[in-house]
PDB file of C-alpha atoms in Angstrom:
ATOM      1  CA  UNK A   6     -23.208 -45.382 -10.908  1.00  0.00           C
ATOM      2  CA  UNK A   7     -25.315 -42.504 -11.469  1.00  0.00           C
ATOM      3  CA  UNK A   8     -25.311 -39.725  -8.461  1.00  0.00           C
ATOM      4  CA  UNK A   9     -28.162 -37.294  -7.772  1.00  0.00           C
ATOM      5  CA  UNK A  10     -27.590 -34.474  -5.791  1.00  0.00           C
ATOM      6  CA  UNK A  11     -30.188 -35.775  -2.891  1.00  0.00           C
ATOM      7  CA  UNK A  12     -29.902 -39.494  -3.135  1.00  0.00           C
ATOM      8  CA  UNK A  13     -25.814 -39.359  -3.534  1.00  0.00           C
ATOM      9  CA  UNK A  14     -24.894 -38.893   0.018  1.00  0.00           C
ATOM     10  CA  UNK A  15     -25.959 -40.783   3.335  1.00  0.00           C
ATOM     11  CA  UNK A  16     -27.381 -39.048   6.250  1.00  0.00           C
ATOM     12  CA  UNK A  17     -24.540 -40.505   8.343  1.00  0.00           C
ATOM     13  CA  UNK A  18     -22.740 -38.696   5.236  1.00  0.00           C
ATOM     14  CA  UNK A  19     -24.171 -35.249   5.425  1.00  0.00           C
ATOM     15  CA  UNK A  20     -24.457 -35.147   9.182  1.00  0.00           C
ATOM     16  CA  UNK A  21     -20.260 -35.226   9.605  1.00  0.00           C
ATOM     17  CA  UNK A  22     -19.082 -34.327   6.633  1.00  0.00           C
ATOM     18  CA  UNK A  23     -18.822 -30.416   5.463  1.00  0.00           C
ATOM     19  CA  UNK A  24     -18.799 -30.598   1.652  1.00  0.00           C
ATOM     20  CA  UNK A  25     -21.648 -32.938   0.179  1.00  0.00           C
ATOM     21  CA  UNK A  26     -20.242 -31.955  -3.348  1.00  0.00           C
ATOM     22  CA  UNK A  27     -16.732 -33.552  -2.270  1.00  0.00           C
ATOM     23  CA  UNK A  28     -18.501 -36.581  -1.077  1.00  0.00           C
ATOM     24  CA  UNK A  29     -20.019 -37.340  -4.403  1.00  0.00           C
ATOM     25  CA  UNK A  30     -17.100 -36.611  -6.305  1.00  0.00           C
ATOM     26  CA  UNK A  31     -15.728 -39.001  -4.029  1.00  0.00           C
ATOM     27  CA  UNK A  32     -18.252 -41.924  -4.897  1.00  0.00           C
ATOM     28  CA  UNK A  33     -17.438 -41.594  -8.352  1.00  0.00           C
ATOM     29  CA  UNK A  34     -13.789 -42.218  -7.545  1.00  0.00           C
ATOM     30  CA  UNK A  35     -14.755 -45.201  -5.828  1.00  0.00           C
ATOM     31  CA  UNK A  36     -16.560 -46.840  -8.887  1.00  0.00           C
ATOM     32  CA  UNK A  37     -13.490 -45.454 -11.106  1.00  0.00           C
ATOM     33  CA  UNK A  38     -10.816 -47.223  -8.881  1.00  0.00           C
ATOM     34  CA  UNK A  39     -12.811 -50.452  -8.944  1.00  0.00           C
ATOM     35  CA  UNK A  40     -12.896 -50.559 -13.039  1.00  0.00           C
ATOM     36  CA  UNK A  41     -16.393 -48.807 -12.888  1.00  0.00           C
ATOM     37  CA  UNK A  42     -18.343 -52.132 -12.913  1.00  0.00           C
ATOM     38  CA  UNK A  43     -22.096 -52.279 -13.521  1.00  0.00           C
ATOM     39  CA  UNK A  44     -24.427 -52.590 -10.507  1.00  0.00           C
ATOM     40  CA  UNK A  45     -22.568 -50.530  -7.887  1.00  0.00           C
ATOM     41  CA  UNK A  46     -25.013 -49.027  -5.606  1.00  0.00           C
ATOM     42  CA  UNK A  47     -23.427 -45.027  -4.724  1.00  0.00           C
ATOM     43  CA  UNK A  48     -24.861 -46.104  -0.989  1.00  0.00           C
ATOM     44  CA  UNK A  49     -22.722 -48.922  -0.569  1.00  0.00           C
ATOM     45  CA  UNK A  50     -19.513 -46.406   0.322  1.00  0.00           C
ATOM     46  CA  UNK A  51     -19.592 -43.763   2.697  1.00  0.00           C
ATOM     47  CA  UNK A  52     -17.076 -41.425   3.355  1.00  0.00           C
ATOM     48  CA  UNK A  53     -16.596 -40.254   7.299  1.00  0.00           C
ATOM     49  CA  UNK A  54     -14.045 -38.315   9.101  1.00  0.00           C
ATOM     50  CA  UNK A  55     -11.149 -40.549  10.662  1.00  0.00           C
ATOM     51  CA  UNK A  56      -8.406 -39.167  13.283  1.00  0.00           C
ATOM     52  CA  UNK A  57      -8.012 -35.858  12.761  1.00  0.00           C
ATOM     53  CA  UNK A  58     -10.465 -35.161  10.302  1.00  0.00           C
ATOM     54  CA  UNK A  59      -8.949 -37.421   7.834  1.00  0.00           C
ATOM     55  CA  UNK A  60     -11.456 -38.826   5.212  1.00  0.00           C
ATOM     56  CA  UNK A  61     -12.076 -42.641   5.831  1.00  0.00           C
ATOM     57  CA  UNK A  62     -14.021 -45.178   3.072  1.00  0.00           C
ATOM     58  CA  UNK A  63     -16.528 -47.274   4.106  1.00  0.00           C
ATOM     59  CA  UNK A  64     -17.757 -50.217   1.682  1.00  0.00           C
ATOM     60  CA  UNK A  65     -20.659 -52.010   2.400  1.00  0.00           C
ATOM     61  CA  UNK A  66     -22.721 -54.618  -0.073  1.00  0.00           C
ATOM     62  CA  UNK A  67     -22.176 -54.077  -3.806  1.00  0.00           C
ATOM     63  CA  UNK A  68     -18.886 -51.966  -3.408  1.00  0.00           C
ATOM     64  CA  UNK A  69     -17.110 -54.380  -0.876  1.00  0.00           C
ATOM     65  CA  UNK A  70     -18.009 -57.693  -2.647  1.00  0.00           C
ATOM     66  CA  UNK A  71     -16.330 -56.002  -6.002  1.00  0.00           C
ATOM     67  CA  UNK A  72     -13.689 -54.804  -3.426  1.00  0.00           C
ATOM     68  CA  UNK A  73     -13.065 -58.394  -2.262  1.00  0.00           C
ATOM     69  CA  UNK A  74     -13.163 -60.051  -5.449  1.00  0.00           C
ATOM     70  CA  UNK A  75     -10.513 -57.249  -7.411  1.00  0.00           C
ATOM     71  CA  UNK A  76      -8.390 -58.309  -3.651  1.00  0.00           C
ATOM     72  CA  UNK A  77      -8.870 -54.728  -2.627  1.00  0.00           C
ATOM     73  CA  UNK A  78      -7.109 -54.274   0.992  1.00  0.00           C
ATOM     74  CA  UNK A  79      -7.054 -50.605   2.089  1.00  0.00           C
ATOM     75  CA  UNK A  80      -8.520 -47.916   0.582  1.00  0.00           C
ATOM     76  CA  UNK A  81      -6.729 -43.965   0.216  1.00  0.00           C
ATOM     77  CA  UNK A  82      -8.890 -40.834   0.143  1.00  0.00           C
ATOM     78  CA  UNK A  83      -8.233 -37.339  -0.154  1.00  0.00           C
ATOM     79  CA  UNK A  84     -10.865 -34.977  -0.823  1.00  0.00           C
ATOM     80  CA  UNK A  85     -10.725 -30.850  -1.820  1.00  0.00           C
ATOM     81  CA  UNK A  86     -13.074 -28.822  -2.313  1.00  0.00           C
ATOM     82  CA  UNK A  87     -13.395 -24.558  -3.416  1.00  0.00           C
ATOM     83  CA  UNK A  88     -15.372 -22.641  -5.081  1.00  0.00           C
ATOM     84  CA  UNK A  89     -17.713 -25.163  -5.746  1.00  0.00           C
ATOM     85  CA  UNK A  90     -15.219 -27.443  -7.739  1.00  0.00           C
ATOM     86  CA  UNK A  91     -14.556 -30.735  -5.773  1.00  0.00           C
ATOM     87  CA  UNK A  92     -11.702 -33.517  -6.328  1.00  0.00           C
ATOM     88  CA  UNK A  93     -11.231 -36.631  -4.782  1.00  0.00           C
ATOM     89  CA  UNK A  94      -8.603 -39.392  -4.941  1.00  0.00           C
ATOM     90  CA  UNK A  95      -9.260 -42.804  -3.765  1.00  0.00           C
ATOM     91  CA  UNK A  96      -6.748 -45.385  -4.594  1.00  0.00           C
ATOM     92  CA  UNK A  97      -7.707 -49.040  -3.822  1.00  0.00           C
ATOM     93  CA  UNK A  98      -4.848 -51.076  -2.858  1.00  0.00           C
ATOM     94  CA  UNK A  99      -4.583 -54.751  -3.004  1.00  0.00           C
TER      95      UNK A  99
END
């Protein structure tokens, strides 16, 4: 999965999210917690605010059909981000 700086992020993306760096790092963790398979398309998961401003996946196309065939379930995120260092956690549970 390779990320670019202004093809990494959706507008839906950059619109409610505040740190477009944490975002990225965040599609990486994606492809990381699926094995990294080829073919992954960084579009296919978005990251949006949830209740309270907790970060919330969303797979679509090449993400969720590797989601659905490694029996992925629910998906953890957790996303910091300071000085312009970012980290993100996703954990995919099946």
């Amino acid at each position: 999965m390779l990320l670019l700086p202004h093809t990494s992020t959706t507008t839906t993306e950059l619109q409610r999210c505040r740190s477009a760096h944490s975002v990225r790092t965040s599609k990486e963790a994606v492809a990381k917690a699926l094995g990294a398979p080829p073919g992954l398309s960084h579009l296919d998961a978005e990251v949006l605010p949830g209740a309270y401003g907790r970060p919330e996946l969303r797979v679509l196309g090449t993400v969720a059909e590797v989601a659905v065939t490694l029996g992925v379930l629910r998906w953890h995120v957790s996303l910091t981000h300071d000085a312009g260092v970012a980290v993100a956690y996703v954990i995919a549970e099946g």
